Coordinates of C-alpha atoms in Angstrom, one line a residue:
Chain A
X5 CA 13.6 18.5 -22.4
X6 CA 16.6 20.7 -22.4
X7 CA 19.8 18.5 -22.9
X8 CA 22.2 20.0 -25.6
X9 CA 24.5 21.7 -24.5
X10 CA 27.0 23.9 -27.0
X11 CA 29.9 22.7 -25.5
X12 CA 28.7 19.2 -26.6
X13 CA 27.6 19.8 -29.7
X14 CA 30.5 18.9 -31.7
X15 CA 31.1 16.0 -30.0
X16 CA 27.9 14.7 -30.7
X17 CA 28.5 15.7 -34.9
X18 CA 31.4 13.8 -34.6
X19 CA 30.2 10.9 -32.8
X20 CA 26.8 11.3 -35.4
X21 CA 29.1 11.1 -38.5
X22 CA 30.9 8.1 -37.4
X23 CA 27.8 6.4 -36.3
X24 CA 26.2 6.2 -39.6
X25 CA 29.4 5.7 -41.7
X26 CA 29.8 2.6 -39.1
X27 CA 26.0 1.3 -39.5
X28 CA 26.3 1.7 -43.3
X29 CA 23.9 3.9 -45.3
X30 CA 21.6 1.6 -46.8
X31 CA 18.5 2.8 -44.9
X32 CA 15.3 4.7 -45.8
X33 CA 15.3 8.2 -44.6
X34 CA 13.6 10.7 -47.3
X35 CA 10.7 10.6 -45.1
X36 CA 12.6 11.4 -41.7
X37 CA 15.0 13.8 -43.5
X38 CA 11.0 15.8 -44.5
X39 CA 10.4 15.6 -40.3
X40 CA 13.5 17.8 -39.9
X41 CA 12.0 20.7 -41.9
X42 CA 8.6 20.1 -41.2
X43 CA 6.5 23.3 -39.9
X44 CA 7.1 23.3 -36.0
X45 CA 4.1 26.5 -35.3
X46 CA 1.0 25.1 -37.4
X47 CA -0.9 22.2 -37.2
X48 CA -1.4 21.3 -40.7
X49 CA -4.8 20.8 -41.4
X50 CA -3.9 17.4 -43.4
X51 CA -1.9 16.4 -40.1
X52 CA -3.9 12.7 -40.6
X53 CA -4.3 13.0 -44.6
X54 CA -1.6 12.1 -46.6
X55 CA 0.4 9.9 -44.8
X56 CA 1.4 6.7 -46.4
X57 CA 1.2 8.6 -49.8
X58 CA 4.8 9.4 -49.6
X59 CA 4.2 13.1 -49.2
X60 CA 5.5 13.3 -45.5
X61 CA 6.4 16.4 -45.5
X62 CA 3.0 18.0 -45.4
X63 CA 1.9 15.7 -43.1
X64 CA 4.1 16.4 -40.2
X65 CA 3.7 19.0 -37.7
X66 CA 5.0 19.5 -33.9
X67 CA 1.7 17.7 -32.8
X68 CA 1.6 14.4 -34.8
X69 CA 4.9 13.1 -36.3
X70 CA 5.3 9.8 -37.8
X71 CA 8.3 7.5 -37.6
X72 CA 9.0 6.5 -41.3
X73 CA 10.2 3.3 -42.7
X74 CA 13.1 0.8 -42.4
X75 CA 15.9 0.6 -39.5
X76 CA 15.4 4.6 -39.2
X77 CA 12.0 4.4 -37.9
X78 CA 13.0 1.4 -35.6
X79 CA 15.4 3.7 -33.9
X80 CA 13.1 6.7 -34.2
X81 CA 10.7 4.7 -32.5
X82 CA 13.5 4.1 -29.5
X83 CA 13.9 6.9 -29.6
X84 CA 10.7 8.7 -28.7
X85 CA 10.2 5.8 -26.1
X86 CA 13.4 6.7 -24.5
X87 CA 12.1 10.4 -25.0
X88 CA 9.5 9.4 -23.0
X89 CA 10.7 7.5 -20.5
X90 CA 13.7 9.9 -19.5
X91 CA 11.3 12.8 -19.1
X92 CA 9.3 11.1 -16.8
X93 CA 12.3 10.1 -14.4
X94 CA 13.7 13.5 -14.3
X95 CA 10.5 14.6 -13.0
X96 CA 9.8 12.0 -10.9
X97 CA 13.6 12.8 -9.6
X98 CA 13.3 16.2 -9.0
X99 CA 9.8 16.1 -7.4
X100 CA 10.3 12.9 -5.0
X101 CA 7.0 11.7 -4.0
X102 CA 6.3 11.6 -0.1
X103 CA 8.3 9.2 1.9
X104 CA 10.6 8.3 -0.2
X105 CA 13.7 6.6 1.0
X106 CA 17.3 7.3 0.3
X107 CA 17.3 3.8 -1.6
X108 CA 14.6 4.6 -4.1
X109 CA 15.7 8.1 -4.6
X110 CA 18.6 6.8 -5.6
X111 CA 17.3 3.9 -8.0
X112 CA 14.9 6.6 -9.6
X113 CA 18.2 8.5 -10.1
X114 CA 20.2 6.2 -11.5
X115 CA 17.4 5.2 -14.1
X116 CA 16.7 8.5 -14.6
X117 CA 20.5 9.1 -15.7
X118 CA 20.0 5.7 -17.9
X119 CA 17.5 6.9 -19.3
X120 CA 18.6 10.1 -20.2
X121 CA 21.8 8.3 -21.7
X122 CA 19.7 6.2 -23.9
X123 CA 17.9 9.4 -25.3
X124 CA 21.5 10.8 -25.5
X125 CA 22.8 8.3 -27.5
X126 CA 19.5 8.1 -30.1
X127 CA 19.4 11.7 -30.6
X128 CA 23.5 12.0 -31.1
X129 CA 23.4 8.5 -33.5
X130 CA 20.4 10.2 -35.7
X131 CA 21.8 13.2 -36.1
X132 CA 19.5 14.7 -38.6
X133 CA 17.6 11.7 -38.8
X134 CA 16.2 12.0 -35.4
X135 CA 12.9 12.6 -35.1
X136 CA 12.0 16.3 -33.3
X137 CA 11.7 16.5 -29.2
X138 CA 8.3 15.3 -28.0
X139 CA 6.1 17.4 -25.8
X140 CA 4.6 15.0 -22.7
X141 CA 1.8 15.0 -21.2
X142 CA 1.9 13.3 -17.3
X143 CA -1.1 15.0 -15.8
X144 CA -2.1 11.3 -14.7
X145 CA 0.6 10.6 -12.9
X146 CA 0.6 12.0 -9.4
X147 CA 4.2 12.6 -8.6
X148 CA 3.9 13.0 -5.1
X149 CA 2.3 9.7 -4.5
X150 CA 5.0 6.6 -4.7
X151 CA 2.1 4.1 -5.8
X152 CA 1.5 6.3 -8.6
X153 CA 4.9 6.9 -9.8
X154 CA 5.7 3.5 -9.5
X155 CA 3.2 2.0 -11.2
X156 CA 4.0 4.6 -14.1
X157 CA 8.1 3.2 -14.2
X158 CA 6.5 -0.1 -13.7
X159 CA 3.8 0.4 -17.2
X160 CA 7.1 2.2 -19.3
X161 CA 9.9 -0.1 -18.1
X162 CA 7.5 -3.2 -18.9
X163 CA 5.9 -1.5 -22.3
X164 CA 10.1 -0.6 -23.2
X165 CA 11.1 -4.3 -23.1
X166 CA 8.1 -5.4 -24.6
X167 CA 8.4 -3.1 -27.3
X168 CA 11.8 -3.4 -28.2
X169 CA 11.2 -7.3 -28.1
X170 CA 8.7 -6.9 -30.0
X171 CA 10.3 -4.8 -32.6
X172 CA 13.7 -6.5 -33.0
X173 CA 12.8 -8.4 -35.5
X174 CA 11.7 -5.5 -38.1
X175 CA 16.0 -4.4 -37.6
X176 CA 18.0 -5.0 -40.7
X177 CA 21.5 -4.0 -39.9
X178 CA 22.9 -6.3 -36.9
X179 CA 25.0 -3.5 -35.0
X180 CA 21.6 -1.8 -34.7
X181 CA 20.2 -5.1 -33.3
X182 CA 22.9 -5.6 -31.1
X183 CA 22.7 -1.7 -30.0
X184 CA 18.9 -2.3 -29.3
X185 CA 19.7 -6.1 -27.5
X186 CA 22.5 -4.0 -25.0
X187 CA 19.3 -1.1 -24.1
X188 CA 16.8 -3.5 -23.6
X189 CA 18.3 -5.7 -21.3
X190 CA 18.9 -2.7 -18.9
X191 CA 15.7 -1.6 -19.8
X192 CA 14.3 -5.1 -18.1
X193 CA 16.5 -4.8 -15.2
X194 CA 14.9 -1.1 -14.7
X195 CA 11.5 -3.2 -15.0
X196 CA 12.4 -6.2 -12.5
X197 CA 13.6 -3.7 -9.9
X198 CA 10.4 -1.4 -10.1
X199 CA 8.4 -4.4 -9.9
X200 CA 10.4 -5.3 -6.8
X201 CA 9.6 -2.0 -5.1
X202 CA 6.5 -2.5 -5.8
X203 CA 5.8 -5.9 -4.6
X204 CA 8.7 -8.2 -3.4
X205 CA 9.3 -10.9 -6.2
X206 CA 6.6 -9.7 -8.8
X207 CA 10.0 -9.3 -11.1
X208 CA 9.2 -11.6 -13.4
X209 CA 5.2 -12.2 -12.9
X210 CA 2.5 -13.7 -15.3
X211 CA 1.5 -10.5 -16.4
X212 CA 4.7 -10.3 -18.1
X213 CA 6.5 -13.7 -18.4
X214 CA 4.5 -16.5 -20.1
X215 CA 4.3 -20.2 -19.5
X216 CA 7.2 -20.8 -22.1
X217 CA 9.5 -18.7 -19.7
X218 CA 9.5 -15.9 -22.5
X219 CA 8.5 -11.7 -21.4
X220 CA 5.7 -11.2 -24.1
X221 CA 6.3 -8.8 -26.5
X222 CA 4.4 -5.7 -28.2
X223 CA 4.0 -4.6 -31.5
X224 CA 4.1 -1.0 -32.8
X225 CA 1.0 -0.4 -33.2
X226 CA 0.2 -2.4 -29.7
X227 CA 3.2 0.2 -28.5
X228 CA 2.0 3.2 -29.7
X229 CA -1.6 4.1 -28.2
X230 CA 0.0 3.8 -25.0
X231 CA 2.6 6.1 -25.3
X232 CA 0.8 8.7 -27.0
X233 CA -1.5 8.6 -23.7
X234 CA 1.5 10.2 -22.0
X235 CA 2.5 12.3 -24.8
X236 CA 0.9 15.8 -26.5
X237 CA 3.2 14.7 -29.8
X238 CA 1.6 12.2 -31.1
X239 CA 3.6 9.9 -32.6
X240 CA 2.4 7.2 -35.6
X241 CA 4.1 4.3 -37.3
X242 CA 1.8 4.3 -40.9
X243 CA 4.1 1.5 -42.3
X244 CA 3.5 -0.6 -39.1
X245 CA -0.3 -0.2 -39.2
X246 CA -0.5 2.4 -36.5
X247 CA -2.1 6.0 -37.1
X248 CA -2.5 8.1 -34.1
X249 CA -6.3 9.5 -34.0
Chain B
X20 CA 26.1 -33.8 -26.0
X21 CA 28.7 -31.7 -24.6
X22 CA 31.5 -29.6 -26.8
X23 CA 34.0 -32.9 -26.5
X24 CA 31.4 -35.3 -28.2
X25 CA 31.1 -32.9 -30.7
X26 CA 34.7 -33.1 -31.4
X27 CA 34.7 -36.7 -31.3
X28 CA 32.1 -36.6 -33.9
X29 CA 34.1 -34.4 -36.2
X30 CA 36.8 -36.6 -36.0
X31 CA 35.1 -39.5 -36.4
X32 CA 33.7 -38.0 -39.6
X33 CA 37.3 -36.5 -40.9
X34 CA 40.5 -38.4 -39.4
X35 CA 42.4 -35.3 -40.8
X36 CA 40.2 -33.2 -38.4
X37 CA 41.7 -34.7 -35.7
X38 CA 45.4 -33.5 -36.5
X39 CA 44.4 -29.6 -36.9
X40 CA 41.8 -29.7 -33.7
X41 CA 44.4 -31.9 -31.5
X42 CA 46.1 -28.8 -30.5
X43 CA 43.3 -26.4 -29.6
X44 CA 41.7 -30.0 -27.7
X45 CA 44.0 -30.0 -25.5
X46 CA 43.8 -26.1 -25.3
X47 CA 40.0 -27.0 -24.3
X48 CA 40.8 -29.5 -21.3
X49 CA 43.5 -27.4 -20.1
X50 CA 41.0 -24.6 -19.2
X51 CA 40.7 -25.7 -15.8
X52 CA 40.6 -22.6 -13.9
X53 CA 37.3 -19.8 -13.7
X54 CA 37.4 -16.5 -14.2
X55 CA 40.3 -14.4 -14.8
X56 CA 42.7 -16.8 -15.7
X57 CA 40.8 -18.1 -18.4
X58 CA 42.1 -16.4 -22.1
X59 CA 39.7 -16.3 -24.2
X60 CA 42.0 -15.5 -26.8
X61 CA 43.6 -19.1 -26.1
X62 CA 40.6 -21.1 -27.2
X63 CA 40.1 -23.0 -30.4
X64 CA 40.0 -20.4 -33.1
X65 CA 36.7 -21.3 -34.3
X66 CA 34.1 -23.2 -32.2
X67 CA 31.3 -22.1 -34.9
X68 CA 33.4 -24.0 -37.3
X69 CA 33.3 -27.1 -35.5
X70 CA 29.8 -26.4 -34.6
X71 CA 29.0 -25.6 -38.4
X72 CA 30.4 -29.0 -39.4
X73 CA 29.1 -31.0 -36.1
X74 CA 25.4 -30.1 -37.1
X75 CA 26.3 -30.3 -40.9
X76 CA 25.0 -27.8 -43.6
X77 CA 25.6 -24.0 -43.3
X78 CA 22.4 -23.2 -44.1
X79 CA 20.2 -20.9 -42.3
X80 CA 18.3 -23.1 -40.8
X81 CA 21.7 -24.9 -38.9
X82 CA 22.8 -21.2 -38.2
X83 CA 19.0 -21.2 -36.1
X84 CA 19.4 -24.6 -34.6
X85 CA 23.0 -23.9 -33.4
X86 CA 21.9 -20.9 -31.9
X87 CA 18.8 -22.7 -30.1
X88 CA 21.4 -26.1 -29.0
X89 CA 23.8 -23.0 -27.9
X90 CA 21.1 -21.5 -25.5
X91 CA 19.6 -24.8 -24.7
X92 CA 22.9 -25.7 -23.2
X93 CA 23.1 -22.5 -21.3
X94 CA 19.6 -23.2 -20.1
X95 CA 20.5 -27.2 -18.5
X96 CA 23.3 -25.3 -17.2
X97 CA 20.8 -23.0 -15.3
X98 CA 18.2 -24.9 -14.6
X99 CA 20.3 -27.6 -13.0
X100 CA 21.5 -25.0 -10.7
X101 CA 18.9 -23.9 -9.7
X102 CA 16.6 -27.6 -9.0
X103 CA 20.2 -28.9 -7.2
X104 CA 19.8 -25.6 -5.6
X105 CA 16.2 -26.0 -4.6
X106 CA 16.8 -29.9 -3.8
X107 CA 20.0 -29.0 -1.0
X108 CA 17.8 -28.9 2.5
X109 CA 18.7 -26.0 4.2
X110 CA 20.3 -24.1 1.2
X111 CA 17.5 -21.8 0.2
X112 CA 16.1 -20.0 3.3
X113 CA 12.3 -20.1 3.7
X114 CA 11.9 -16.5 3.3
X115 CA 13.4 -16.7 -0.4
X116 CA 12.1 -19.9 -1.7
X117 CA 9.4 -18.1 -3.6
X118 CA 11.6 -15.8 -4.8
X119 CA 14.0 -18.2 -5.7
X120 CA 11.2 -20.9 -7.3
X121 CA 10.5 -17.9 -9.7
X122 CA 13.6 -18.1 -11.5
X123 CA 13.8 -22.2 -11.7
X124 CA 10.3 -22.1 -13.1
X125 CA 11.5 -20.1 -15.9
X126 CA 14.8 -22.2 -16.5
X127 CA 13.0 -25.1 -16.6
X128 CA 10.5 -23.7 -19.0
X129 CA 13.0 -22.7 -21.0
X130 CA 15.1 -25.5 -21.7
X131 CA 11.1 -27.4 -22.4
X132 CA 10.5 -24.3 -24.5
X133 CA 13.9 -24.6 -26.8
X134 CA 13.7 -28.4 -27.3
X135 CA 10.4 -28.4 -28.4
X136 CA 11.3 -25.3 -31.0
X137 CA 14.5 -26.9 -31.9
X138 CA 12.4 -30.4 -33.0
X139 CA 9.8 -28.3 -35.0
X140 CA 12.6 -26.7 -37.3
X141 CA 14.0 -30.0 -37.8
X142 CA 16.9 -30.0 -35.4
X143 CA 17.9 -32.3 -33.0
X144 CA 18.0 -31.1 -29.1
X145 CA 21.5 -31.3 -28.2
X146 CA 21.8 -33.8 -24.8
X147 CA 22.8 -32.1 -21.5
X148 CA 26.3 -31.8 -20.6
X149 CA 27.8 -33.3 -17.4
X150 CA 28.2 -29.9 -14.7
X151 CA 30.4 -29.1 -11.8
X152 CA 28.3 -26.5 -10.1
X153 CA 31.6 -25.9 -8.0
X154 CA 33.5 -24.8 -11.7
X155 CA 35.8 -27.7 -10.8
X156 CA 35.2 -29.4 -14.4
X157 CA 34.1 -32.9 -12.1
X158 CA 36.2 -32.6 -9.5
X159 CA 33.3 -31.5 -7.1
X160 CA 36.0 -29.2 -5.3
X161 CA 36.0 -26.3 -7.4
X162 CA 36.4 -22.6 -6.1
X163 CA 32.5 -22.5 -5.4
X164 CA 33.1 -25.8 -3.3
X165 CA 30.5 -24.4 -1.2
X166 CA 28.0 -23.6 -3.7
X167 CA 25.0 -26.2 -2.7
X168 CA 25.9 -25.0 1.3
X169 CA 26.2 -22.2 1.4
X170 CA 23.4 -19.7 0.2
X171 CA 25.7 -16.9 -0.4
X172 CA 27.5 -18.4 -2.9
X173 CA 24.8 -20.0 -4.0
X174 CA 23.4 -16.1 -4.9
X175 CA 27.1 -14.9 -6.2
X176 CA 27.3 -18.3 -8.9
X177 CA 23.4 -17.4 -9.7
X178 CA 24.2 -13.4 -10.1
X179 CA 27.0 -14.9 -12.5
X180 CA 25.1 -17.2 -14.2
X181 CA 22.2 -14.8 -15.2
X182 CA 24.2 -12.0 -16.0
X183 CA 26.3 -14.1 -18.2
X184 CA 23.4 -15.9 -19.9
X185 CA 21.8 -12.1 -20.8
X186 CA 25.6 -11.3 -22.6
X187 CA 24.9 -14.7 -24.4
X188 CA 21.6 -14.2 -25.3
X189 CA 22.9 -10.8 -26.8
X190 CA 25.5 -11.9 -28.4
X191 CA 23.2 -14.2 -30.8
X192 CA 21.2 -11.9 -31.7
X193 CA 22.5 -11.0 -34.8
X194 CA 22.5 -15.1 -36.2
X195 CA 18.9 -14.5 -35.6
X196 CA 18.2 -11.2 -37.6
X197 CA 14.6 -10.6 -39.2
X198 CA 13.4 -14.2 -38.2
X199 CA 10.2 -13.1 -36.5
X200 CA 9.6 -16.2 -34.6
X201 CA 13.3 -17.7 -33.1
X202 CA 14.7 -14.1 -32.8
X203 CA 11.5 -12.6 -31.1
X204 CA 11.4 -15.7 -28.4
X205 CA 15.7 -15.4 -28.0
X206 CA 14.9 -11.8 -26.8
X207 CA 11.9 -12.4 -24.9
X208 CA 14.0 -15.2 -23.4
X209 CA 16.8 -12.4 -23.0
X210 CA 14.6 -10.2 -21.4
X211 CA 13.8 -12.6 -18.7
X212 CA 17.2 -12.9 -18.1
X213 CA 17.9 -9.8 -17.6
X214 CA 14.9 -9.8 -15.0
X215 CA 16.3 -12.8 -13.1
X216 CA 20.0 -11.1 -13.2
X217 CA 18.3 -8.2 -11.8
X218 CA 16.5 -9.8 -9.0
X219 CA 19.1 -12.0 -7.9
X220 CA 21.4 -8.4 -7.7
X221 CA 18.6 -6.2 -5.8
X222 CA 18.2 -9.9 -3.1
X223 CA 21.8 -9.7 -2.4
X224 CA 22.1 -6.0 -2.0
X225 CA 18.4 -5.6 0.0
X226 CA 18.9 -8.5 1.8
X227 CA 22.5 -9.9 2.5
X228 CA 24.3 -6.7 2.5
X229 CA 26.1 -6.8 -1.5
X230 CA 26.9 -4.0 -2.8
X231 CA 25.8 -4.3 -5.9
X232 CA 23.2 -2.5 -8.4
X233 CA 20.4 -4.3 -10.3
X234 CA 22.7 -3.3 -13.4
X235 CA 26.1 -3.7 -14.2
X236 CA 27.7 -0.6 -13.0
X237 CA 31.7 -0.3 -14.3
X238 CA 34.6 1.7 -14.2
X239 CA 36.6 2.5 -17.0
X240 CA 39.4 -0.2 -15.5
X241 CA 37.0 -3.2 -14.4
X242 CA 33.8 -4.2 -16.0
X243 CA 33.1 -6.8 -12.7
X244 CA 31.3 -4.8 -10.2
X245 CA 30.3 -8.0 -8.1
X246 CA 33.7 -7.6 -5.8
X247 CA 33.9 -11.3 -7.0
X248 CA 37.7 -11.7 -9.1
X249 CA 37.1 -14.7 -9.9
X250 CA 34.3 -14.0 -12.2
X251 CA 36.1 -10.9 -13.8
X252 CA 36.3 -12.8 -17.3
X253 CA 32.5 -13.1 -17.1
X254 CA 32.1 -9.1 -17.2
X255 CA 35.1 -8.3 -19.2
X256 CA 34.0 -5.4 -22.2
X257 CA 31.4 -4.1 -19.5
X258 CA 33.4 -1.3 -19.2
X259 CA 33.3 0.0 -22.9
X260 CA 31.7 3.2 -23.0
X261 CA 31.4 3.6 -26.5
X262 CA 28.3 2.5 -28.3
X263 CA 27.7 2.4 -32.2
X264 CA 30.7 5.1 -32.5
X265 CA 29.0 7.3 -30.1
X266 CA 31.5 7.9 -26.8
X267 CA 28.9 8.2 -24.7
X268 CA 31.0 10.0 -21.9
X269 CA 31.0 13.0 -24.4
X270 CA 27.1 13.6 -24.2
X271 CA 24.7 15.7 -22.0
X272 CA 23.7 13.6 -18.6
X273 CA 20.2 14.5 -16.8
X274 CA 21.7 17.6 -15.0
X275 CA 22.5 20.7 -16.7
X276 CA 26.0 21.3 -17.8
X277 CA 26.5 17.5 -16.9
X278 CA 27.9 15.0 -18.7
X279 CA 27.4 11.3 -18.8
X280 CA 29.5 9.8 -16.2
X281 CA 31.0 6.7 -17.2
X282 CA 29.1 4.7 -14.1
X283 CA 25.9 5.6 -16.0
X284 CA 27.5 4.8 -19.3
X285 CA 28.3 1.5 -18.7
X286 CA 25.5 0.6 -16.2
X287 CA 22.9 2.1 -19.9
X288 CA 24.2 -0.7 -22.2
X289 CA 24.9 -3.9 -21.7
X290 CA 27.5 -5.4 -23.1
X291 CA 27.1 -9.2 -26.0
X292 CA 29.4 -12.1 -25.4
X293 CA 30.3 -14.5 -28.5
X294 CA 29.3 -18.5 -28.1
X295 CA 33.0 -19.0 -28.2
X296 CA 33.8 -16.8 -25.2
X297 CA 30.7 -18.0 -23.2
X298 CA 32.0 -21.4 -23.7
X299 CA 35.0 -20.3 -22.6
X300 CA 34.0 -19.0 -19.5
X301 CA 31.8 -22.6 -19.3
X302 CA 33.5 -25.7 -20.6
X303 CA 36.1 -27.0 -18.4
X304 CA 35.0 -25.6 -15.1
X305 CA 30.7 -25.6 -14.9
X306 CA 30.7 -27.7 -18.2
X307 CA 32.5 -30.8 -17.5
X308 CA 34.9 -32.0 -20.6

């Protein structure tokens, strides 16, 4: 995931600084300010001790990273979803599976460049909060076979909404909620058109959309083992009851 | 009970009411037209006022329960759409009334859904309004005259409706913050919007030859990308490209030395709409006053 550019750079301080001075300040970070400096080339042998004792530091390296507390970890853990989900369009975009038409090559495009906004915008808005660049791991997706790929967009675009659903409610400051509200939408559009490829009308299906009307929602720690299936940085949430194994 | 009554019933409870709403009143029964004509800026200056003192205390609660009478309102408006819709012979082609049955069976739960959580907190379920599915505020002869004849407009009013009721959704939000239960079903509810808006986009593009995306794609001029004017109230801010400070046109897009166009900018995020403006776009053309 190679995105920053040097030409951008201060562009995205500037945008950062005005960012947080807009969201106001009154959110936890001592634990995502230790992620920053954390030991990117060992794997700590306490990597699963430790956490929750408020000595993150030691506990982070670039295999197992956790997302702290309060309306920092909320966007941290956005943020590693979009991670995820932008990596996996790229490829999917740069290695078409077989027969693809012109129409889904450009719907995996377009979502792709969503997606890669979205990521964009997290890392930028964190600044130094951000948590680091996760390594993925897609070695069961086949990405030259369009059943496979799309039942991968289907599983993140679905698991996206559900999480940040799911998640909303944990948000202190509203500007973040709405921030996360004007993602999440798109985020179900992406899910209802994958879901269309896939089978014609399944966009809002009773797999996903319950007999009150409403998409069911995920917790954190429902969130979590999933994505860390597709991920070699395993990510945890220790104040939302998820510890990745 | 539609936004008139509500009115009524402030001025029944405060004669003085009557003098400082008379104004803005009329303001409300002169918006006549759909769309682009309508200024929101024109409206009464504080809808959530009257609503405030309509429903009574400002507690938290209220805040909940106006939110909930606020969708619920949205949702009649949908779901009668869609059942007049399904109930027009010849309307809905047979190749599409699956498709289409989707969506009313989630309008319809949803209006069942908000009454029932608006009695358990107390509240009262707000009546449904009269509607003019033809945005002629009763006349029947609105500029969607043709709305329960003809399909495609039909799908144009429907595209509107859902894409609108997302920016409503979103724009609640915040009245809702850290209330696990009501704020976890408004987005859930949100989301499903935001499915239907997205299906009801890819039918008219796959099938009936729109040119539109399952998202809202703007430029920096026009949020409306439905080639529809008369709806261009309805996407108005869709075209902001800046997101919690961040101008998102300044970042890295997915190819290298790329950056993010502002098509993909606005098509990332989209865009809240205040109660007032939604009702703006509403009463006095779909929502008969």
């Amino acid at each position: 995931m190679k995105t920053e550019t040097s030409e951008n750079f201060d562009d995205a301080k500037l945008a950062r600084r005005s960012f947080l001075r807009y969201a106001g300040a009154g959110v936890a970070s001592a634990g995502l300010l230790a992620i920053a400096s954390c030991s990117k080339d060992h794997v700590s042998p306490s990597a699963n001790n430790g956490i929750g004792k408020g000595d993150l530091a030691s506990s982070f390296n670039a295999n197992h990273i956790d997302i702290g507390s309060g309306d920092l970890a909320i966007l941290n853990y956005a943020y590693a979803l979009e991670q995820l989900e932008a990596a996996f369009y790229i490829q999917a975009a740069s290695s078409p599976y077989s027969g693809i038409t012109t129409a889904e090559s450009d719907f995996l495009t377009e979502i792709r460049d969503h997606e890669v906004c979205h990521r964009e915008f997290f890392k930028a808005a964190l600044g130094s909060h951000a948590i680091p660049v996760l390594t993925v791991d897609f070695s069961s997706i086949n990405f030259s076979s369009r059943s496979s790929v799309l039942r991968a967009a289907k599983a993140f675009e679905d698991a996206g909404v559900k999480a940040y659903d799911g998640a909303g409610y944990l948000i202190q400051n509203k500007e973040y909620l709405t921030l996360a509200g004007k993602i999440v939408s798109v985020e179900a559009r992406h899910a209802a058109l994958i879901r269309n490829l896939l089978e014609w009308g399944s966009y809002a299906s009773s797999d996903v959309v319950d007999n009150n009307g409403l998409n069911t929602s995920l917790s954190i720690a429902q969130v979590l083992p999933i994505a860390n299936t597709y991920l070699k940085t395993k990510v945890s949430a220790v104040n939302y009851n998820y510890k990745a194994s | 009970m539609n936004l008139l009554n509500i009115i009524e019933e402030i001025e029944k409870a405060d004669p003085e009411v009557t003098e400082r709403l008379s104004p803005r009143r009329d303001a409300i029964k002169n918006i006549t037209s759909f769309g682009s004509k309508v200024a929101i800026a024109a409206l009464p200056f504080a809808l959530g006022t009257m609503f405030k003192k309509a429903y009574g205390s400002t507690s938290t609660t209220s805040t909940v329960i106006d939110v909930l009478n606020f969708a619920l309102t949205l949702e009649y408006l949908e779901s009668y759409f869609y059942n007049q819709g399904t109930a027009s012979a010849g309307l809905i082609p047979a190749a599409d009334t699956k498709y289409i049955a989707e969506i009313t069976d989630d309008e319809n739960h949803h209006v069942t859904f908000l009454k029932a959580v608006i009695t358990q907190l107390g509240g009262t379920p707000v009546s449904s309004p009269t509607f003019d599915l033809t945005a002629g505020n009763g006349s029947h002869n609105g500029p969607f005259e043709d709305v329960l004849t003809n399909y495609q407009t039909f799908l144009a009013v429907a595209e509107t409706f859902e894409d609108t009721g997302v920016r409503a959704y979103k724009g609640q939000a915040h009245n809702l913050l850290g209330n696990q239960v009501v704020l976890t079903a408004a987005l859930s509810i949100h989301a499903v919007e935001a499915r239907h808006a997205s299906a009801i986009r890819y039918l008219r593009t796959n099938k009936y030859g729109a040119n539109v995306k399952p998202w809202i794609t703007s430029t920096l001029s026009l949020g409306n990308d439905t080639g529809i004017a008369l709806v261009n109230a309805n996407y108005a801010y869709e075209n902001n490209v800046v997101q919690g400070g961040v101008d998102l046109t300044t970042l890295p897009g997915a190819t290298a030395g790329s950056k993010t166009s502002v098509a993909t900018a606005t098509a990332a995020f989209d865009e809240a709409l205040d109660m007032q403006a939604v009702l703006a776009l509403l009463v006095g053309s779909f929502i008969v006053n």
